[in-house]
Short mmCIF file of C-alpha atoms in Angstrom, two decimals:
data_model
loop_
_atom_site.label_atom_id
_atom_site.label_comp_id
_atom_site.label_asym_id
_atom_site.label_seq_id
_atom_site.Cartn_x
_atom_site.Cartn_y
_atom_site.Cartn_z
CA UNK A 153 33.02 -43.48 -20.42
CA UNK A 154 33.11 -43.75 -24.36
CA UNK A 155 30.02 -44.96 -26.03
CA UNK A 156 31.29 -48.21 -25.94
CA UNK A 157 32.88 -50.42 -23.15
CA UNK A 158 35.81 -52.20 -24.84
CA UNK A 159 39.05 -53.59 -23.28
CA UNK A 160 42.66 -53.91 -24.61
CA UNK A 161 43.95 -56.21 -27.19
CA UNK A 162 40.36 -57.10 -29.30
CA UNK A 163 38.58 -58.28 -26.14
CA UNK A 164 34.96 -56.52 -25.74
CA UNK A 165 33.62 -55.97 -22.23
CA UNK A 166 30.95 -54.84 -20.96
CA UNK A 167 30.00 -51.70 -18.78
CA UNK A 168 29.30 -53.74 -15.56
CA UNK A 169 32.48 -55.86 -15.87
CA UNK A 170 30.90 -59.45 -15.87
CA UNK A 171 31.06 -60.11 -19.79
CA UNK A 172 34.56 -60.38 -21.80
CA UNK A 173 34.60 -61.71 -25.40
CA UNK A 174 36.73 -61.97 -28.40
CA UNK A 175 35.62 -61.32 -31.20
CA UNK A 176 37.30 -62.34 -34.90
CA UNK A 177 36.95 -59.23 -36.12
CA UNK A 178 35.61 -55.49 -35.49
CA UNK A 179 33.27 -53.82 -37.94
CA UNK A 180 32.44 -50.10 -37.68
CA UNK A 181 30.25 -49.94 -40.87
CA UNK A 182 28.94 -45.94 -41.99
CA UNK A 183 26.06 -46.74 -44.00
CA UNK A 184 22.93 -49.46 -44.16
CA UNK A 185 24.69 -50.57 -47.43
CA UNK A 186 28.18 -51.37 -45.43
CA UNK A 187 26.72 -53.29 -42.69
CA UNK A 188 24.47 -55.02 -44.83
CA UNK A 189 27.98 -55.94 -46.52
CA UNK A 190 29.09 -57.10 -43.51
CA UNK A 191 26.39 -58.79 -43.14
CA UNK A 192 26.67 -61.31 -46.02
CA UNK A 193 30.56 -61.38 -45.52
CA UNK A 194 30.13 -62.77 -42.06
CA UNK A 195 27.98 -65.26 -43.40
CA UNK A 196 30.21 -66.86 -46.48
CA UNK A 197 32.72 -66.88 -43.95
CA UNK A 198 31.22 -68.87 -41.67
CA UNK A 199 31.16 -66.21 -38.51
CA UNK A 200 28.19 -65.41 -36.00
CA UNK A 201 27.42 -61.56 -35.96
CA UNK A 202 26.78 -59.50 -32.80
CA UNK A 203 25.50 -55.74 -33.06
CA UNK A 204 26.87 -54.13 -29.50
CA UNK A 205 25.72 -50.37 -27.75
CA UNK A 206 27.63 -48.93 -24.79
CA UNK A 207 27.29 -52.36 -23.18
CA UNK A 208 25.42 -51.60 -20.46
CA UNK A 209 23.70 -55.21 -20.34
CA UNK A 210 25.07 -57.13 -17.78
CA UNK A 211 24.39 -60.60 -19.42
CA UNK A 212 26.09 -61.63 -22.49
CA UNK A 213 23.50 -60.88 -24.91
CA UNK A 214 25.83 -58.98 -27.24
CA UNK A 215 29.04 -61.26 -26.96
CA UNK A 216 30.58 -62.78 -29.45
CA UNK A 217 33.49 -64.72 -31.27
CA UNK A 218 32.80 -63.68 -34.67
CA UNK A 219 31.97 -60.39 -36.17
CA UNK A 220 31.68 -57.44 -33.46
CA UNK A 221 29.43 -54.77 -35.03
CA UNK A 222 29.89 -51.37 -33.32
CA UNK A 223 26.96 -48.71 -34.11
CA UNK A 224 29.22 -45.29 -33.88
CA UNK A 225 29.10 -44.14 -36.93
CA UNK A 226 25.45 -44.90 -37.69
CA UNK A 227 24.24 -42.02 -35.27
CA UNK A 228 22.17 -38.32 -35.81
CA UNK A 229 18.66 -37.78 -36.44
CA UNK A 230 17.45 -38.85 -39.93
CA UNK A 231 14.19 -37.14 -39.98
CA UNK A 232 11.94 -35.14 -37.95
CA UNK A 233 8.18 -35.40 -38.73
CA UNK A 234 6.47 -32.53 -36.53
CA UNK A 235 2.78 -33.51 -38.30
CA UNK A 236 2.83 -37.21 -37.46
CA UNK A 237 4.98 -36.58 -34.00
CA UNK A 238 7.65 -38.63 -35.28
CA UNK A 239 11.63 -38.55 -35.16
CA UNK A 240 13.86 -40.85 -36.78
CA UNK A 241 17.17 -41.73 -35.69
CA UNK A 242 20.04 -44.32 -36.84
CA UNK A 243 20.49 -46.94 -34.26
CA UNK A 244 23.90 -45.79 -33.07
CA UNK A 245 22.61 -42.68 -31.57
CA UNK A 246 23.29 -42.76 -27.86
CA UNK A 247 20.12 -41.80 -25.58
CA UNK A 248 22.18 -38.78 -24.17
CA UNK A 249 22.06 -37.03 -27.53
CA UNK A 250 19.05 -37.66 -28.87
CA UNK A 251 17.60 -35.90 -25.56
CA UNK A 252 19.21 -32.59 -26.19
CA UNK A 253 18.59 -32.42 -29.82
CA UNK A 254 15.24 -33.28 -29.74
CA UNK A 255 15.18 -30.38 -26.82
CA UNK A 256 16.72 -28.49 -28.82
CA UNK A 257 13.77 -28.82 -31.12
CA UNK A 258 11.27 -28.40 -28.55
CA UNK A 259 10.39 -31.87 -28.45
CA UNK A 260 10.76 -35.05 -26.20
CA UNK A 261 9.87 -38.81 -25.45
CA UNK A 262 7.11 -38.94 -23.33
CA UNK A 263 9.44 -41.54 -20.74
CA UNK A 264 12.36 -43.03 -20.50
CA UNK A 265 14.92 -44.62 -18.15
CA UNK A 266 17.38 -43.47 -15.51
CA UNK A 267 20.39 -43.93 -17.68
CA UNK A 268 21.05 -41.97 -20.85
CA UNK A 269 24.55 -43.55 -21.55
CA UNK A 270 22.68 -46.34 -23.91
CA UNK A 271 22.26 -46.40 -27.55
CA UNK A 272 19.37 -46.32 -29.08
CA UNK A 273 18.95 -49.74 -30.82
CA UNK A 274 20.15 -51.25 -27.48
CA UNK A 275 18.34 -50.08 -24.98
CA UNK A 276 14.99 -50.63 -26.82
CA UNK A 277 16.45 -54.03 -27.72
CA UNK A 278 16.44 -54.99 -24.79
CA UNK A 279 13.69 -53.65 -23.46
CA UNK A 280 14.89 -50.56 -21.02
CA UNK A 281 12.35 -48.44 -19.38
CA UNK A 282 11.69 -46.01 -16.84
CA UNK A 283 8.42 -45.47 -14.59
CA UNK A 284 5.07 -44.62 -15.65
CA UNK A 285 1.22 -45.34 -14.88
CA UNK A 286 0.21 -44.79 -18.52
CA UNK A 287 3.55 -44.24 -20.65
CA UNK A 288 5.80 -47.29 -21.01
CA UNK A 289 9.38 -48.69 -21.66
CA UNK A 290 11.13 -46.49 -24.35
CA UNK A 291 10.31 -49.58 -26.97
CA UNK A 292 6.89 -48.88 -26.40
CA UNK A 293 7.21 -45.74 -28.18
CA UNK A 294 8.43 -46.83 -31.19
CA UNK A 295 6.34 -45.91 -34.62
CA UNK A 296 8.72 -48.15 -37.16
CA UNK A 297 11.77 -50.11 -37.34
CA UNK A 298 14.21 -50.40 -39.95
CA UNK A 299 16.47 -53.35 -39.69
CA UNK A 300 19.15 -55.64 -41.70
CA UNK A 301 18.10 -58.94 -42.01
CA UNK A 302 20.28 -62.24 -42.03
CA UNK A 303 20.60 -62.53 -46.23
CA UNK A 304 21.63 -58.83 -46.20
CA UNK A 305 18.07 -57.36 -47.18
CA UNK A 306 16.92 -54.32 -45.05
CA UNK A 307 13.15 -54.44 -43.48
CA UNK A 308 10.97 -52.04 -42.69
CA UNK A 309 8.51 -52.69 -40.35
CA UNK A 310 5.66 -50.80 -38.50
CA UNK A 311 1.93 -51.27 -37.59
CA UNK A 312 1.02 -51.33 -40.93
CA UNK A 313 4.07 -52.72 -42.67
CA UNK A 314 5.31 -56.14 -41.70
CA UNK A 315 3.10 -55.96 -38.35
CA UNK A 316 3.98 -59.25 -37.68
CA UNK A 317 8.02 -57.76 -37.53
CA UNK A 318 6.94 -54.70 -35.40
CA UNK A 319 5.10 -56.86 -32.97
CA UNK A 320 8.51 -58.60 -31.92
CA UNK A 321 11.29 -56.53 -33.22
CA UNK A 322 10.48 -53.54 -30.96
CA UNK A 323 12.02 -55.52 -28.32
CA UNK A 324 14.44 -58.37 -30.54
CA UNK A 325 17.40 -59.32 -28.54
CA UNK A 326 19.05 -58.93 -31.38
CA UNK A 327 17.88 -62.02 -32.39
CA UNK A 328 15.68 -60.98 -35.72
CA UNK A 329 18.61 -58.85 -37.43
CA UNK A 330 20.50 -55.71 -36.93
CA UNK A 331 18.38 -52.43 -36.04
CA UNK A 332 19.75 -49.28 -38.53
CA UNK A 333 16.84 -47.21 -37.94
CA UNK A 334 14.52 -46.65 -35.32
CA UNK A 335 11.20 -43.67 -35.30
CA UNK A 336 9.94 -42.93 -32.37
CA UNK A 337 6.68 -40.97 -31.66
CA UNK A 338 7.68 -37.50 -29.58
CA UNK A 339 5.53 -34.90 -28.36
CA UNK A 340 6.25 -31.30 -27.72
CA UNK A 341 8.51 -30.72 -24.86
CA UNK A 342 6.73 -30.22 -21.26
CA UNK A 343 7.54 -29.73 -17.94
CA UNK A 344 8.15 -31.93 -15.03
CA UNK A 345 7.84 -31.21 -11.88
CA UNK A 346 9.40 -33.85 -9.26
CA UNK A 347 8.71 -34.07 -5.84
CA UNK A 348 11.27 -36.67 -3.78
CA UNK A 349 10.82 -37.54 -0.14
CA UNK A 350 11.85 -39.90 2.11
CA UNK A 351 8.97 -42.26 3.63
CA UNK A 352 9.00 -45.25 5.43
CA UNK A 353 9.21 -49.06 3.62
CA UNK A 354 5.64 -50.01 5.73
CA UNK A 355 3.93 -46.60 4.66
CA UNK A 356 4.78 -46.54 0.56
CA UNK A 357 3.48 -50.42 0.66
CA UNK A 358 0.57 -49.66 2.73
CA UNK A 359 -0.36 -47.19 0.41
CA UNK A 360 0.70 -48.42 -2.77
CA UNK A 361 -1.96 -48.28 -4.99
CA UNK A 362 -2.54 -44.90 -4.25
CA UNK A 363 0.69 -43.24 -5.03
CA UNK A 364 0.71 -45.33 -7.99
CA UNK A 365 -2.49 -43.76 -9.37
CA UNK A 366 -1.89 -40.39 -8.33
CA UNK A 367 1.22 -39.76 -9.87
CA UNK A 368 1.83 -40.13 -13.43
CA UNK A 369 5.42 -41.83 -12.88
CA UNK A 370 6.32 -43.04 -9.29
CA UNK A 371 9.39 -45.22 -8.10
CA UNK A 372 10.98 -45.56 -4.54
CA UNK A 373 14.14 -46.97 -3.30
CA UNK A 374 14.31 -48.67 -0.91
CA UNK A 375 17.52 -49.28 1.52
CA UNK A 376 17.95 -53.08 2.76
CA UNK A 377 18.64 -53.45 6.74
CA UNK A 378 16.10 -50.55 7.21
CA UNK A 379 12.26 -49.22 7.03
CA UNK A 380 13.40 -46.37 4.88
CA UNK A 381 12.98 -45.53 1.44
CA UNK A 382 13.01 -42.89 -0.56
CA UNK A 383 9.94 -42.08 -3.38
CA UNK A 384 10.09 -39.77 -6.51
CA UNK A 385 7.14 -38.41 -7.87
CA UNK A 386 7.15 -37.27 -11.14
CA UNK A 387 4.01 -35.07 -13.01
CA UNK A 388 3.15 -32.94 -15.86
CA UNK A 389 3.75 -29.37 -14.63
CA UNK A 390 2.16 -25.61 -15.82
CA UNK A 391 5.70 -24.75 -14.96
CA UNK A 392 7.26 -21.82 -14.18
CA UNK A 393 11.01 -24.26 -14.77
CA UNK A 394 12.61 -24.53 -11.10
CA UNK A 395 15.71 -26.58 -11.95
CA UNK A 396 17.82 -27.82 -9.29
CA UNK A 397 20.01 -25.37 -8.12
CA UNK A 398 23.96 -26.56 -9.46
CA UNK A 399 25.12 -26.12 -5.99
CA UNK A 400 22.21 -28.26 -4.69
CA UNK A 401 22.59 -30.17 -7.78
CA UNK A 402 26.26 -30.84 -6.95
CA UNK A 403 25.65 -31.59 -3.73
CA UNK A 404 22.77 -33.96 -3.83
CA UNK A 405 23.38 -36.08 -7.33
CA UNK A 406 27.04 -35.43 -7.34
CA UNK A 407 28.37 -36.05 -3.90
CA UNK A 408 25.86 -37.72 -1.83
CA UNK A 409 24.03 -39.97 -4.33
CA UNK A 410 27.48 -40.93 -6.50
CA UNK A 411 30.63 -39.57 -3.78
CA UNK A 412 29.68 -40.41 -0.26
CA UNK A 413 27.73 -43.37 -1.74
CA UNK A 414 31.20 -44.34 -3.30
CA UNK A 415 32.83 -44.34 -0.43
CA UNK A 416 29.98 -46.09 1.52
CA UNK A 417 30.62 -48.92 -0.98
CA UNK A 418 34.00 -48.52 -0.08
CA UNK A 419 34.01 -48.94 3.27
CA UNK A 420 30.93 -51.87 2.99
CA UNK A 421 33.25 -53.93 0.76
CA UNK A 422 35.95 -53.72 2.95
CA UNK A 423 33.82 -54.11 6.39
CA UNK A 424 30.80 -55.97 4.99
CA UNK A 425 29.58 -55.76 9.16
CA UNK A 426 29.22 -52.00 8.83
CA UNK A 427 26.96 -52.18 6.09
CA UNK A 428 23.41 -52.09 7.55
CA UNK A 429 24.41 -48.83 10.14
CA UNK A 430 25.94 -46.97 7.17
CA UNK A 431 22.47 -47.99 5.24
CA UNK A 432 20.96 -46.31 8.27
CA UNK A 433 23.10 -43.19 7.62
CA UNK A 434 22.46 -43.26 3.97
CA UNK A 435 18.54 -44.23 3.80
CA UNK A 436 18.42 -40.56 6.30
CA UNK A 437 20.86 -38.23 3.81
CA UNK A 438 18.49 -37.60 1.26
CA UNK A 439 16.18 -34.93 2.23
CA UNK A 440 13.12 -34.11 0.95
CA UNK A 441 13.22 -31.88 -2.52
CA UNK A 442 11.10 -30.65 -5.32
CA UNK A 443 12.13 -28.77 -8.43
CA UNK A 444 10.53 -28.29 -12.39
CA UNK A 445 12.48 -28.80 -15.59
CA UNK A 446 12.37 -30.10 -18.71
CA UNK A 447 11.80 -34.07 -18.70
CA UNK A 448 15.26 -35.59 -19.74
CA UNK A 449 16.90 -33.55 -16.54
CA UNK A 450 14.47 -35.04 -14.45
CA UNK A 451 13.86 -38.61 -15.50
CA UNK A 452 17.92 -39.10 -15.92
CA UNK A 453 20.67 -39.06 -13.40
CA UNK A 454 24.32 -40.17 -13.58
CA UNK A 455 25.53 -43.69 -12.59
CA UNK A 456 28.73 -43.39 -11.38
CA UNK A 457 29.33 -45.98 -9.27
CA UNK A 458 29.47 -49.40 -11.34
CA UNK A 459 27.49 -52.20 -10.18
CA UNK A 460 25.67 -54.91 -10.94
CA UNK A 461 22.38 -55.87 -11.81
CA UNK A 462 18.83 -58.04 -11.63
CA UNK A 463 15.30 -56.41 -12.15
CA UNK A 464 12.31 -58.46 -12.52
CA UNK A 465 8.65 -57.83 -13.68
CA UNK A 466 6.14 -58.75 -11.59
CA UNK A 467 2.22 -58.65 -12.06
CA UNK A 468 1.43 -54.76 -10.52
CA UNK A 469 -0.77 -56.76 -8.23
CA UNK A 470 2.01 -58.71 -7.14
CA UNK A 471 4.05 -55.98 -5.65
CA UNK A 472 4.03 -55.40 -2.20
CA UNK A 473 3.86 -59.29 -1.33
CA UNK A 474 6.81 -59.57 -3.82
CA UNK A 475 8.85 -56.83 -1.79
CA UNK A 476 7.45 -57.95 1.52
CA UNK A 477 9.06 -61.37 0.56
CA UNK A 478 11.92 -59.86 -0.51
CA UNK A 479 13.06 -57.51 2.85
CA UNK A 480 11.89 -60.54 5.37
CA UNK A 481 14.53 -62.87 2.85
CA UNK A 482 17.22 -59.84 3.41
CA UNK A 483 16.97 -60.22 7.36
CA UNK A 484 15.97 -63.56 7.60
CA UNK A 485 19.67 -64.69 4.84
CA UNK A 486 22.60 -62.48 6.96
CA UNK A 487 23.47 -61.01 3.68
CA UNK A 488 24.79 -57.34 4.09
CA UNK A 489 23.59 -55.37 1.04
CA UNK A 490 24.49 -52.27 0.53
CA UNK A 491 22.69 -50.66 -2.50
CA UNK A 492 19.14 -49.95 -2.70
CA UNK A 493 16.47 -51.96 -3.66
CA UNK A 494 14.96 -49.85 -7.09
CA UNK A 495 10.78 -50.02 -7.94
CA UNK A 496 8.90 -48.57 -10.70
CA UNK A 497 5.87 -49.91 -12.65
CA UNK A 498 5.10 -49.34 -16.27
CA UNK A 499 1.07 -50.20 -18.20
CA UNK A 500 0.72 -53.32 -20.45
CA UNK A 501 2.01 -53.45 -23.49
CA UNK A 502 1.73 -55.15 -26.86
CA UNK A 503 5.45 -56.08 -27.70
CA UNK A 504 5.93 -60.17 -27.73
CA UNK A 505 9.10 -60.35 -25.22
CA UNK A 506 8.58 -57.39 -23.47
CA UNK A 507 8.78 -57.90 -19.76
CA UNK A 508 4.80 -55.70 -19.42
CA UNK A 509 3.94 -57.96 -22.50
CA UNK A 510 -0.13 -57.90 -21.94
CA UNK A 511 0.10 -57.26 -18.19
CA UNK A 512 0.27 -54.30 -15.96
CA UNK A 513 4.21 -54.52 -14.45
CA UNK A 514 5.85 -53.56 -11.66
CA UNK A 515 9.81 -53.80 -11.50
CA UNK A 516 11.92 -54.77 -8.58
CA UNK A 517 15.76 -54.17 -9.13
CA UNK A 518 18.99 -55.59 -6.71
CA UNK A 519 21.80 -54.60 -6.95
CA UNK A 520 25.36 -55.25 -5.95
CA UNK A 521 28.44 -53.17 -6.78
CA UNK A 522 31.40 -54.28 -8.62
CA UNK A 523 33.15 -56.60 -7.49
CA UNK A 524 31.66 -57.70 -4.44
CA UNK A 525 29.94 -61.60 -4.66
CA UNK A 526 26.51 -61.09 -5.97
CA UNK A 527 25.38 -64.74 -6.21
CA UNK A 528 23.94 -65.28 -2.90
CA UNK A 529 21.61 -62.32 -2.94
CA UNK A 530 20.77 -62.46 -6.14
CA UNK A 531 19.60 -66.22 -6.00
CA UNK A 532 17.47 -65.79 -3.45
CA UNK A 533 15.55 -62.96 -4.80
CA UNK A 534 15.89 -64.75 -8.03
CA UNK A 535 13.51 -67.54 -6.33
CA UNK A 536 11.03 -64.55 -5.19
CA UNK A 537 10.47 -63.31 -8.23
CA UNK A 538 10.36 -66.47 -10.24
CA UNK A 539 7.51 -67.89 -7.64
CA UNK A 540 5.61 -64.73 -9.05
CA UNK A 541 5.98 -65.46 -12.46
CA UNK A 542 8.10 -62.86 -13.13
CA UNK A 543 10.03 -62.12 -16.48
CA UNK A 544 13.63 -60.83 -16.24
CA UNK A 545 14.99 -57.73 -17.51
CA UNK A 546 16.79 -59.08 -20.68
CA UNK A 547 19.84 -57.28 -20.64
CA UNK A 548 20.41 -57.83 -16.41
CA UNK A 549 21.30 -60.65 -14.79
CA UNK A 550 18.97 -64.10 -14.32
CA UNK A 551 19.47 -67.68 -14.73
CA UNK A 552 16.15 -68.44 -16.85
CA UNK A 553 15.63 -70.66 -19.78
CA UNK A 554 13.52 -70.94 -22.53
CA UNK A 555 11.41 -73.42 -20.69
CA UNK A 556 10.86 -71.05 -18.21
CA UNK A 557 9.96 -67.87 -20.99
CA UNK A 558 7.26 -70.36 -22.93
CA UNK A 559 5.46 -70.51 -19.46
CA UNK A 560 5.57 -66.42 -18.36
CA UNK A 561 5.47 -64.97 -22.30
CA UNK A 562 2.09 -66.38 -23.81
CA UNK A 563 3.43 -65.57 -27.25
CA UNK A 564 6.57 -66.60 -26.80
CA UNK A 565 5.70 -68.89 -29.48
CA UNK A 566 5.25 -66.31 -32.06
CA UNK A 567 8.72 -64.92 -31.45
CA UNK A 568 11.02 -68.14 -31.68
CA UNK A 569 8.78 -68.79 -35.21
CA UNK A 570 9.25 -65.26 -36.59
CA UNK A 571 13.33 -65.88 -35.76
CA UNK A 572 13.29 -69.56 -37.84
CA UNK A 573 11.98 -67.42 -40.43
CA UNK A 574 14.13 -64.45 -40.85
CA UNK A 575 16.97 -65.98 -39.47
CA UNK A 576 16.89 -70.00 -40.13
CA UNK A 577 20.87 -70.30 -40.45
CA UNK A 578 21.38 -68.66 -36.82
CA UNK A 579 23.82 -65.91 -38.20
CA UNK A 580 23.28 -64.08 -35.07
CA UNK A 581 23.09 -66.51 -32.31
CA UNK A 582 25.27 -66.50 -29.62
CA UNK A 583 25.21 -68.41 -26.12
CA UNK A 584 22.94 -66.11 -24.72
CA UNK A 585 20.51 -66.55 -27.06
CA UNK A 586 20.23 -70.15 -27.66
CA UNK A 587 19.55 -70.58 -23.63
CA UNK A 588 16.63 -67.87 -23.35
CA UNK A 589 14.78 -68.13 -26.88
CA UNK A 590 16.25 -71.85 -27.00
CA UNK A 591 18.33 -73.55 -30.23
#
């Protein structure tokens, strides 16, 4: 896929398929000083403005009818600060890249997310993360911010500068200006070693707390229509590197977990009454692995198969009644689902709209795959999560309102005030937007 979804004719669409937009017109600006240019033109003309990644989201957070700004030619590491732990990097950069040049310079983010397809500036945007017990979402690492504001200025912000800024834009929706620059804190590169294993649905809740604590980044899947799930286990490691052998490699990411899943969809979509044997089948394929490498290779794995998307944060506490809830809706509903059920947790944090915003998080994902109805299911789990105050993923489907983010973000206040002052005129509003931070 190119770094950024797109369709034919001028409409923009998104990587999951459920967003299409026209914009008025396309800017691919090479310079702070050109999309600050932009910037101001958009506004005597009267147009919203819309800064887009690779589009993963699956809501509509980056659509737009007026001016489309794409990030490619903003991309590359500006600066690498080996004293302070710092690298800095235009906002364009997709995830992918800046992984192997920073390992190419012996550095690396302490976490990150499954997918390295995003761009910078989008992912942390909107608040993408992986696992962890002590590290957090990828915005969570950020040192300083450099972004272009609605009259054209360009803002720097960090603890110390404009702390105010930092405290929201870390995590801005977009909503606060256009991200050019972002520095995030790296370490010298390490080892992982990850152990995954199947184990059964009763035993990883049962025991929860425990492999949370243990491990420095845990997640399971787990497969509806069965007691099966499979856990990953990922720790600091002495080493020796043990990478996954690229026969084994093929054979596990490649085929089973993107091929024979594939066709499992396949077949599911076409026969939704096979799904919960071939769930069976597929909850059982995985077998039980361990192997060492450099973090990237082990937090990241390709997505092949397109689907779509809701995760929501729950209160850590609130887990394993959450996903209790959540398997005894699956059987109770009739509803054949076919992709697993994703967990991973991630420490408090002290970004305004960030989903661990000043609470320990854990993170329940459904998914559906493309092009089969997702309402139903995702509705229903909707109602789970909400009953447990939980705060949607902002670039994955949900149905919340601003109403409903004043009650779960305590300083949800402090965001929609910081927004009337940097952007009063709404210059990059868009539907999205005025339901979730509200008009």
């Amino acid at each position: 896929m190119s770094s950024t979804a797109s369709g034919k004719n001028g409409t923009w669409r998104n990587w999951g398929g459920t967003v299409a937009a026209r914009p008025a017109r396309e800017v691919a600006p090479a310079s702070v000083e050109e999309l600050a240019a932009a910037i101001r033109r958009a506004a005597e003309d009267g147009l919203k403005v819309k800064a887009v990644g690779s589009g993963h989201s699956f809501t509509s957070i980056a659509a737009t009818d007026g001016v489309l700004i794409r990030p490619q030619l903003l991309t590359g590491i500006r600066h690498i600060d080996r004293e302070a732990g710092t690298v800095t990097v235009e906002a364009g950069t997709p995830l992918k890249r800046l992984n192997v040049a920073l390992a190419r310079e012996g550095l690396s983010l302490a976490n990150m997310g499954d997918i390295m397809e995003q761009t910078v500036s989008g992912a942390t945007s909107t608040g993408t993360h992986g696992t962890g017990r002590d590290s957090a979402s990828i915005a969570a690492q950020i040192k300083a911010l450099e972004l272009v504001t609605a009259d054209g200025s360009v803002l720097t912000c960090s603890e110390k500068e404009n702390p105010e800024v930092f405290a929201a834009a870390r995590i801005g929706l977009g909503a606060l200006g256009v991200v050019t620059a972002i520095t995030f804190a790296v370490e010298p590169i390490f080892l992982l070693t990850a152990r995954e294993e199947p184990m059964p649905f009763a035993r990883v809740l049962a025991e929860f707390d425990e492999l949370w604590a243990e491990n420095e980044h845990f997640e399971f899947y787990w497969f509806p229509h069965t007691g099966s799930t499979n856990t990953k286990r990922n720790n600091r490691s002495a080493g020796p590197e043990k990478p996954v052998g690229q026969l084994a490699g093929w054979f596990e990411d490649e085929l089973l977990s993107n091929g024979v899943f594939q066709v499992a969809q396949w077949v599911g979509r076409a026969v939704p009454a096979t799904i919960p044997a071939i769930a069976q089948v597929s909850s059982k394929a995985l077998s039980a692995r361990t192997y060492t490498d450099i973090p990237y290779k082990v937090f990241t794995s390709p997505r092949r198969v397109r689907f779509v998307e809701m995760e929501y944060a729950v209160p850590r506490e609130a887990v394993v009644e959450t996903l209790r809830e959540l398997k005894a809706m699956v059987e109770r509903s009739g509803l054949r689902v076919s992709f697993p059920v994703e967990v991973r947790t991630a420490p408090a944090d002290d970004i305004t709209l960030s989903t661990a915003s000043g609470r320990d998080s854990a993170y329940i994902a459904v998914h559906m795959v493309k092009g089969t109805p997702f309402q139903r299911y995702f509705t229903s789990a909707e109602r789970i999560f909400t009953a447990h105050e939980g705060r949607p993923h902002w670039g994955k489907i949900h149905t919340r309102d601003a109403e409903y983010f004043a009650g779960v973000y305590p300083r949800f206040e402090d965001f929609t005030a910081l927004r009337d002052r940097l952007d009063p005129d709404r210059l990059f509003q868009n539907d999205y937007l005025r339901r979730v931070l509200g008009a």
